[in-house]
Amino acid sequence: MIRLRNVTKIYNKTYTAIHRLNLHISKDEFVFLVGPTGAGKTTLIKLILRDILPDSGNIYIDKVKTREFNEKQVSKLRKNIGVIFQDFKLLNRTVYENLAFVQKIQGEKKKTIKENIDRVISLVGLENKLGFYPYQLSGGERQKASLARAIINSPHILLADEPTGNLDPDASWEIIQIMSKINMANTTVVVATHDKTVVDLMRKRVVAMHGGVILRDQQLGSYHEF
């Protein structure tokens, strides 16, 4: 599903964020990326999304080298990858409008838009919040809305960069549980996180990074970084 081969990413010709990294994530896996700030987790997420390109090495999604994608292929790739962030990145519109916006850009019909929204809003448990604006929601509810938006196109891959960083423990656990359900519905999930409690409770594959390299890759892993 996702493969990185000898990938290096250098910023400003001086800072090596990722160094000759090799990683394979199989279809339908759930993987935690852990490590201190500056370990390279966010850079890795951006490389998979093709938000940035590696300086050397190659990244493959479904055995296809993403470096060689044209604009149309990049657009298709991103439609099949959902992304959520620590700071939610919701528009200043209602939950319904946030979920409808991307689909309208893609030319979906009103009936399809409503059907998709009904599907994802039920999964995240915000059926009664569709008319609410982000400022009217709790942090956990905002992340649920972000998560619903990320999966509105039924992506094959879900990437999450510190999705519980601004949430209390109960809301964090609820978000991760929803992501686990999404994973069980045949979506590959990759989560970059500092949330030790969530990682230890989930007992999924853990990839520990430091200084742009992988120090540990363990099935049924725990949070400890080194």
PDB file of C-alpha atoms in Angstrom:
ATOM      1  CA  MET A   1       0.000   0.000   0.000  1.00  0.00           C
ATOM      2  CA  ILE A   2       2.608   2.597   1.134  1.00  0.00           C
ATOM      3  CA  ARG A   3       6.330   2.076   0.593  1.00  0.00           C
ATOM      4  CA  LEU A   4       9.257   4.432   1.114  1.00  0.00           C
ATOM      5  CA  ARG A   5      12.660   3.398  -0.237  1.00  0.00           C
ATOM      6  CA  ASN A   6      15.814   5.222   0.870  1.00  0.00           C
ATOM      7  CA  VAL A   7      13.879   8.477   1.245  1.00  0.00           C
ATOM      8  CA  THR A   8      15.715  11.622   2.285  1.00  0.00           C
ATOM      9  CA  LYS A   9      14.202  15.083   2.780  1.00  0.00           C
ATOM     10  CA  ILE A  10      16.386  18.130   3.447  1.00  0.00           C
ATOM     11  CA  TYR A  11      15.016  21.599   4.235  1.00  0.00           C
ATOM     12  CA  ASN A  12      16.909  24.756   3.238  1.00  0.00           C
ATOM     13  CA  LYS A  13      19.840  22.595   2.105  1.00  0.00           C
ATOM     14  CA  THR A  14      20.953  22.282   5.725  1.00  0.00           C
ATOM     15  CA  TYR A  15      18.379  20.452   7.890  1.00  0.00           C
ATOM     16  CA  THR A  16      17.859  16.747   7.227  1.00  0.00           C
ATOM     17  CA  ALA A  17      14.312  15.937   8.355  1.00  0.00           C
ATOM     18  CA  ILE A  18      14.259  12.391   6.932  1.00  0.00           C
ATOM     19  CA  HIS A  19      17.404  10.361   6.234  1.00  0.00           C
ATOM     20  CA  ARG A  20      17.478   7.292   3.946  1.00  0.00           C
ATOM     21  CA  LEU A  21      14.219   6.048   5.432  1.00  0.00           C
ATOM     22  CA  ASN A  22      12.710   2.700   4.451  1.00  0.00           C
ATOM     23  CA  LEU A  23       9.163   1.852   5.489  1.00  0.00           C
ATOM     24  CA  HIS A  24       6.393  -0.434   4.262  1.00  0.00           C
ATOM     25  CA  ILE A  25       2.788  -0.090   5.437  1.00  0.00           C
ATOM     26  CA  SER A  26       0.439  -2.793   4.223  1.00  0.00           C
ATOM     27  CA  LYS A  27      -3.155  -2.350   3.114  1.00  0.00           C
ATOM     28  CA  ASP A  28      -5.576  -1.933   6.045  1.00  0.00           C
ATOM     29  CA  GLU A  29      -2.826  -1.561   8.681  1.00  0.00           C
ATOM     30  CA  PHE A  30      -3.126   0.817  11.628  1.00  0.00           C
ATOM     31  CA  VAL A  31       0.255   2.400  12.391  1.00  0.00           C
ATOM     32  CA  PHE A  32       1.346   4.898  15.052  1.00  0.00           C
ATOM     33  CA  LEU A  33       4.334   7.163  14.356  1.00  0.00           C
ATOM     34  CA  VAL A  34       5.918   8.253  17.635  1.00  0.00           C
ATOM     35  CA  GLY A  35       8.976  10.251  18.598  1.00  0.00           C
ATOM     36  CA  PRO A  36      10.017  13.648  19.971  1.00  0.00           C
ATOM     37  CA  THR A  37       9.332  16.958  18.260  1.00  0.00           C
ATOM     38  CA  GLY A  38      11.579  17.176  15.208  1.00  0.00           C
ATOM     39  CA  ALA A  39      11.763  13.398  14.758  1.00  0.00           C
ATOM     40  CA  GLY A  40      10.390  13.639  11.221  1.00  0.00           C
ATOM     41  CA  LYS A  41       6.820  12.453  11.769  1.00  0.00           C
ATOM     42  CA  THR A  42       5.077  15.418  10.131  1.00  0.00           C
ATOM     43  CA  THR A  43       7.532  15.386   7.228  1.00  0.00           C
ATOM     44  CA  LEU A  44       6.754  11.719   6.686  1.00  0.00           C
ATOM     45  CA  ILE A  45       3.007  12.479   6.618  1.00  0.00           C
ATOM     46  CA  LYS A  46       3.596  15.247   4.045  1.00  0.00           C
ATOM     47  CA  LEU A  47       5.725  12.962   1.885  1.00  0.00           C
ATOM     48  CA  ILE A  48       3.043  10.270   1.790  1.00  0.00           C
ATOM     49  CA  LEU A  49       0.434  12.897   0.877  1.00  0.00           C
ATOM     50  CA  ARG A  50       2.845  14.241  -1.777  1.00  0.00           C
ATOM     51  CA  ASP A  51       2.539  17.675  -0.234  1.00  0.00           C
ATOM     52  CA  ILE A  52       6.330  17.723  -0.529  1.00  0.00           C
ATOM     53  CA  LEU A  53       8.761  15.648  -2.618  1.00  0.00           C
ATOM     54  CA  PRO A  54      11.806  13.761  -1.342  1.00  0.00           C
ATOM     55  CA  ASP A  55      15.273  14.981  -2.258  1.00  0.00           C
ATOM     56  CA  SER A  56      16.267  11.389  -2.923  1.00  0.00           C
ATOM     57  CA  GLY A  57      14.640   7.985  -2.815  1.00  0.00           C
ATOM     58  CA  ASN A  58      11.124   7.069  -3.884  1.00  0.00           C
ATOM     59  CA  ILE A  59       7.637   6.770  -2.422  1.00  0.00           C
ATOM     60  CA  TYR A  60       5.120   4.290  -3.785  1.00  0.00           C
ATOM     61  CA  ILE A  61       1.367   4.187  -3.231  1.00  0.00           C
ATOM     62  CA  ASP A  62      -0.167   0.944  -4.503  1.00  0.00           C
ATOM     63  CA  LYS A  63       3.162   0.176  -6.230  1.00  0.00           C
ATOM     64  CA  VAL A  64       3.032   3.431  -8.216  1.00  0.00           C
ATOM     65  CA  LYS A  65       5.906   5.929  -7.845  1.00  0.00           C
ATOM     66  CA  THR A  66       4.327   9.212  -6.701  1.00  0.00           C
ATOM     67  CA  ARG A  67       7.301  11.379  -7.700  1.00  0.00           C
ATOM     68  CA  GLU A  68       6.330  10.944 -11.362  1.00  0.00           C
ATOM     69  CA  PHE A  69       2.657  11.883 -10.943  1.00  0.00           C
ATOM     70  CA  ASN A  70       1.220  14.639 -13.108  1.00  0.00           C
ATOM     71  CA  GLU A  71      -1.270  17.172 -11.712  1.00  0.00           C
ATOM     72  CA  LYS A  72      -4.286  14.984 -12.485  1.00  0.00           C
ATOM     73  CA  GLN A  73      -2.701  11.971 -10.781  1.00  0.00           C
ATOM     74  CA  VAL A  74      -1.798  14.039  -7.714  1.00  0.00           C
ATOM     75  CA  SER A  75      -5.407  15.219  -7.474  1.00  0.00           C
ATOM     76  CA  LYS A  76      -6.654  11.628  -7.694  1.00  0.00           C
ATOM     77  CA  LEU A  77      -4.124  10.515  -5.075  1.00  0.00           C
ATOM     78  CA  ARG A  78      -5.257  13.164  -2.611  1.00  0.00           C
ATOM     79  CA  LYS A  79      -8.900  12.284  -3.163  1.00  0.00           C
ATOM     80  CA  ASN A  80      -8.014   8.807  -1.930  1.00  0.00           C
ATOM     81  CA  ILE A  81      -6.145  10.078   1.141  1.00  0.00           C
ATOM     82  CA  GLY A  82      -7.996  11.672   4.045  1.00  0.00           C
ATOM     83  CA  VAL A  83      -6.047  13.942   6.394  1.00  0.00           C
ATOM     84  CA  ILE A  84      -6.762  15.387   9.840  1.00  0.00           C
ATOM     85  CA  PHE A  85      -4.636  17.769  11.905  1.00  0.00           C
ATOM     86  CA  GLN A  86      -4.218  18.891  15.502  1.00  0.00           C
ATOM     87  CA  ASP A  87      -5.758  22.315  14.777  1.00  0.00           C
ATOM     88  CA  PHE A  88      -8.820  20.938  12.911  1.00  0.00           C
ATOM     89  CA  LYS A  89      -8.560  23.330   9.891  1.00  0.00           C
ATOM     90  CA  LEU A  90     -12.337  23.706   9.596  1.00  0.00           C
ATOM     91  CA  LEU A  91     -13.879  26.477   7.524  1.00  0.00           C
ATOM     92  CA  ASN A  92     -15.933  29.125   9.331  1.00  0.00           C
ATOM     93  CA  ARG A  93     -19.100  27.446   8.109  1.00  0.00           C
ATOM     94  CA  THR A  94     -21.568  24.971   9.570  1.00  0.00           C
ATOM     95  CA  VAL A  95     -20.601  21.339   9.959  1.00  0.00           C
ATOM     96  CA  TYR A  96     -22.871  20.472   7.026  1.00  0.00           C
ATOM     97  CA  GLU A  97     -21.263  23.148   4.842  1.00  0.00           C
ATOM     98  CA  ASN A  98     -17.774  21.955   5.783  1.00  0.00           C
ATOM     99  CA  LEU A  99     -18.673  18.449   4.682  1.00  0.00           C
ATOM    100  CA  ALA A 100     -20.437  19.574   1.522  1.00  0.00           C
ATOM    101  CA  PHE A 101     -17.741  22.006   0.367  1.00  0.00           C
ATOM    102  CA  VAL A 102     -15.200  19.518  -0.987  1.00  0.00           C
ATOM    103  CA  GLN A 103     -17.884  17.461  -2.697  1.00  0.00           C
ATOM    104  CA  LYS A 104     -19.321  20.517  -4.420  1.00  0.00           C
ATOM    105  CA  ILE A 105     -15.874  21.338  -5.801  1.00  0.00           C
ATOM    106  CA  GLN A 106     -15.711  17.798  -7.155  1.00  0.00           C
ATOM    107  CA  GLY A 107     -19.051  18.249  -8.872  1.00  0.00           C
ATOM    108  CA  GLU A 108     -21.112  15.833  -6.800  1.00  0.00           C
ATOM    109  CA  LYS A 109     -24.889  16.060  -7.036  1.00  0.00           C
ATOM    110  CA  LYS A 110     -26.945  17.279  -4.066  1.00  0.00           C
ATOM    111  CA  LYS A 111     -28.404  13.821  -3.456  1.00  0.00           C
ATOM    112  CA  THR A 112     -24.955  12.204  -3.364  1.00  0.00           C
ATOM    113  CA  ILE A 113     -23.642  14.952  -1.094  1.00  0.00           C
ATOM    114  CA  LYS A 114     -26.467  14.397   1.389  1.00  0.00           C
ATOM    115  CA  GLU A 115     -26.032  10.618   1.311  1.00  0.00           C
ATOM    116  CA  ASN A 116     -22.304  10.919   1.971  1.00  0.00           C
ATOM    117  CA  ILE A 117     -22.844  13.381   4.802  1.00  0.00           C
ATOM    118  CA  ASP A 118     -25.482  11.162   6.406  1.00  0.00           C
ATOM    119  CA  ARG A 119     -23.039   8.241   6.260  1.00  0.00           C
ATOM    120  CA  VAL A 120     -20.028   9.935   7.840  1.00  0.00           C
ATOM    121  CA  ILE A 121     -21.914  12.066  10.354  1.00  0.00           C
ATOM    122  CA  SER A 122     -23.511   8.941  11.795  1.00  0.00           C
ATOM    123  CA  LEU A 123     -20.104   7.290  12.140  1.00  0.00           C
ATOM    124  CA  VAL A 124     -18.635  10.193  14.133  1.00  0.00           C
ATOM    125  CA  GLY A 125     -21.793  10.832  16.158  1.00  0.00           C
ATOM    126  CA  LEU A 126     -22.540  14.450  15.206  1.00  0.00           C
ATOM    127  CA  GLU A 127     -26.037  13.979  13.819  1.00  0.00           C
ATOM    128  CA  ASN A 128     -27.383  16.794  16.004  1.00  0.00           C
ATOM    129  CA  LYS A 129     -24.574  19.244  15.198  1.00  0.00           C
ATOM    130  CA  LEU A 130     -24.895  19.675  11.424  1.00  0.00           C
ATOM    131  CA  GLY A 131     -26.112  23.279  11.752  1.00  0.00           C
ATOM    132  CA  PHE A 132     -23.428  24.285  14.255  1.00  0.00           C
ATOM    133  CA  TYR A 133     -20.383  26.444  13.476  1.00  0.00           C
ATOM    134  CA  PRO A 134     -16.910  25.356  14.689  1.00  0.00           C
ATOM    135  CA  TYR A 135     -16.895  27.951  17.498  1.00  0.00           C
ATOM    136  CA  GLN A 136     -20.062  26.346  18.871  1.00  0.00           C
ATOM    137  CA  LEU A 137     -18.426  22.916  19.165  1.00  0.00           C
ATOM    138  CA  SER A 138     -16.123  21.406  21.777  1.00  0.00           C
ATOM    139  CA  GLY A 139     -12.604  20.419  20.767  1.00  0.00           C
ATOM    140  CA  GLY A 140     -13.633  16.783  20.483  1.00  0.00           C
ATOM    141  CA  GLU A 141     -16.639  17.685  18.327  1.00  0.00           C
ATOM    142  CA  ARG A 142     -14.471  19.814  16.038  1.00  0.00           C
ATOM    143  CA  GLN A 143     -12.086  16.928  15.553  1.00  0.00           C
ATOM    144  CA  LYS A 144     -15.028  14.645  14.821  1.00  0.00           C
ATOM    145  CA  ALA A 145     -16.161  17.102  12.147  1.00  0.00           C
ATOM    146  CA  SER A 146     -12.627  17.164  10.725  1.00  0.00           C
ATOM    147  CA  LEU A 147     -12.571  13.380  10.726  1.00  0.00           C
ATOM    148  CA  ALA A 148     -15.937  13.217   8.968  1.00  0.00           C
ATOM    149  CA  ARG A 149     -14.633  15.596   6.302  1.00  0.00           C
ATOM    150  CA  ALA A 150     -11.482  13.505   5.869  1.00  0.00           C
ATOM    151  CA  ILE A 151     -13.445  10.323   5.128  1.00  0.00           C
ATOM    152  CA  ILE A 152     -16.275  11.858   3.074  1.00  0.00           C
ATOM    153  CA  ASN A 153     -14.742  10.424  -0.131  1.00  0.00           C
ATOM    154  CA  SER A 154     -14.213   6.956   1.388  1.00  0.00           C
ATOM    155  CA  PRO A 155     -10.410   7.241   1.095  1.00  0.00           C
ATOM    156  CA  HIS A 156      -8.129   4.214   1.003  1.00  0.00           C
ATOM    157  CA  ILE A 157      -5.692   5.919   3.400  1.00  0.00           C
ATOM    158  CA  LEU A 158      -6.279   8.130   6.450  1.00  0.00           C
ATOM    159  CA  LEU A 159      -3.357  10.232   7.717  1.00  0.00           C
ATOM    160  CA  ALA A 160      -3.569  11.968  11.096  1.00  0.00           C
ATOM    161  CA  ASP A 161      -0.980  14.436  12.412  1.00  0.00           C
ATOM    162  CA  GLU A 162      -1.348  14.793  16.210  1.00  0.00           C
ATOM    163  CA  PRO A 163      -5.154  14.373  16.033  1.00  0.00           C
ATOM    164  CA  THR A 164      -5.555  14.304  19.817  1.00  0.00           C
ATOM    165  CA  GLY A 165      -3.006  17.017  20.660  1.00  0.00           C
ATOM    166  CA  ASN A 166      -5.646  19.588  21.674  1.00  0.00           C
ATOM    167  CA  LEU A 167      -8.107  17.186  23.285  1.00  0.00           C
ATOM    168  CA  ASP A 168      -8.784  15.921  26.792  1.00  0.00           C
ATOM    169  CA  PRO A 169      -8.226  12.187  27.483  1.00  0.00           C
ATOM    170  CA  ASP A 170     -11.870  11.157  27.009  1.00  0.00           C
ATOM    171  CA  ALA A 171     -12.210  13.002  23.703  1.00  0.00           C
ATOM    172  CA  SER A 172      -8.841  11.639  22.554  1.00  0.00           C
ATOM    173  CA  TRP A 173      -9.890   8.073  23.200  1.00  0.00           C
ATOM    174  CA  GLU A 174     -13.208   8.620  21.414  1.00  0.00           C
ATOM    175  CA  ILE A 175     -11.435   9.968  18.307  1.00  0.00           C
ATOM    176  CA  ILE A 176      -9.005   7.050  18.202  1.00  0.00           C
ATOM    177  CA  GLN A 177     -11.865   4.578  18.618  1.00  0.00           C
ATOM    178  CA  ILE A 178     -13.647   6.116  15.627  1.00  0.00           C
ATOM    179  CA  MET A 179     -10.423   5.872  13.629  1.00  0.00           C
ATOM    180  CA  SER A 180     -10.179   2.213  14.611  1.00  0.00           C
ATOM    181  CA  LYS A 181     -13.672   1.627  13.192  1.00  0.00           C
ATOM    182  CA  ILE A 182     -12.611   3.375   9.980  1.00  0.00           C
ATOM    183  CA  ASN A 183      -9.560   1.105   9.839  1.00  0.00           C
ATOM    184  CA  MET A 184     -11.718  -1.994  10.263  1.00  0.00           C
ATOM    185  CA  ALA A 185     -13.767  -0.825   7.276  1.00  0.00           C
ATOM    186  CA  ASN A 186     -10.700  -1.382   5.040  1.00  0.00           C
ATOM    187  CA  THR A 187      -8.897   1.937   5.360  1.00  0.00           C
ATOM    188  CA  THR A 188      -5.160   2.125   6.071  1.00  0.00           C
ATOM    189  CA  VAL A 189      -4.579   4.468   9.031  1.00  0.00           C
ATOM    190  CA  VAL A 190      -1.323   6.256   9.926  1.00  0.00           C
ATOM    191  CA  VAL A 191      -1.293   8.401  13.095  1.00  0.00           C
ATOM    192  CA  ALA A 192       1.583  10.650  14.201  1.00  0.00           C
ATOM    193  CA  THR A 193       1.170  11.253  17.920  1.00  0.00           C
ATOM    194  CA  HIS A 194       2.686  12.082  21.312  1.00  0.00           C
ATOM    195  CA  ASP A 195      -0.316  10.534  23.097  1.00  0.00           C
ATOM    196  CA  LYS A 196       1.311   7.757  25.127  1.00  0.00           C
ATOM    197  CA  THR A 197      -1.940   6.623  26.743  1.00  0.00           C
ATOM    198  CA  VAL A 198      -3.721   6.081  23.441  1.00  0.00           C
ATOM    199  CA  VAL A 199      -0.764   4.257  21.865  1.00  0.00           C
ATOM    200  CA  ASP A 200      -0.321   1.934  24.843  1.00  0.00           C
ATOM    201  CA  LEU A 201      -4.035   1.107  25.037  1.00  0.00           C
ATOM    202  CA  MET A 202      -4.454   0.426  21.315  1.00  0.00           C
ATOM    203  CA  ARG A 203      -1.514  -2.007  20.986  1.00  0.00           C
ATOM    204  CA  LYS A 204      -1.092  -1.447  17.251  1.00  0.00           C
ATOM    205  CA  ARG A 205       2.073  -1.305  15.163  1.00  0.00           C
ATOM    206  CA  VAL A 206       4.396   1.427  16.464  1.00  0.00           C
ATOM    207  CA  VAL A 207       7.135   3.074  14.381  1.00  0.00           C
ATOM    208  CA  ALA A 208       9.438   5.122  16.646  1.00  0.00           C
ATOM    209  CA  MET A 209      11.417   7.911  14.946  1.00  0.00           C
ATOM    210  CA  HIS A 210      14.263  10.153  16.036  1.00  0.00           C
ATOM    211  CA  GLY A 211      16.380  12.511  13.960  1.00  0.00           C
ATOM    212  CA  GLY A 212      14.704  11.497  10.738  1.00  0.00           C
ATOM    213  CA  VAL A 213      15.367   7.772  11.066  1.00  0.00           C
ATOM    214  CA  ILE A 214      13.388   4.809  12.382  1.00  0.00           C
ATOM    215  CA  LEU A 215      14.760   3.455  15.649  1.00  0.00           C
ATOM    216  CA  ARG A 216      12.069   0.869  16.303  1.00  0.00           C
ATOM    217  CA  ASP A 217       9.294  -0.786  14.300  1.00  0.00           C
ATOM    218  CA  GLN A 218       7.206  -3.064  16.474  1.00  0.00           C
ATOM    219  CA  GLN A 219       3.914  -4.899  16.069  1.00  0.00           C
ATOM    220  CA  LEU A 220       1.640  -4.642  19.127  1.00  0.00           C
ATOM    221  CA  GLY A 221       3.981  -1.857  20.258  1.00  0.00           C
ATOM    222  CA  SER A 222       3.987   0.648  23.070  1.00  0.00           C
ATOM    223  CA  TYR A 223       4.908   4.333  23.117  1.00  0.00           C
ATOM    224  CA  HIS A 224       8.469   4.315  24.481  1.00  0.00           C
ATOM    225  CA  GLU A 225      10.496   6.088  21.823  1.00  0.00           C
ATOM    226  CA  PHE A 226      13.901   4.428  22.080  1.00  0.00           C
TER     227      PHE A 226
END
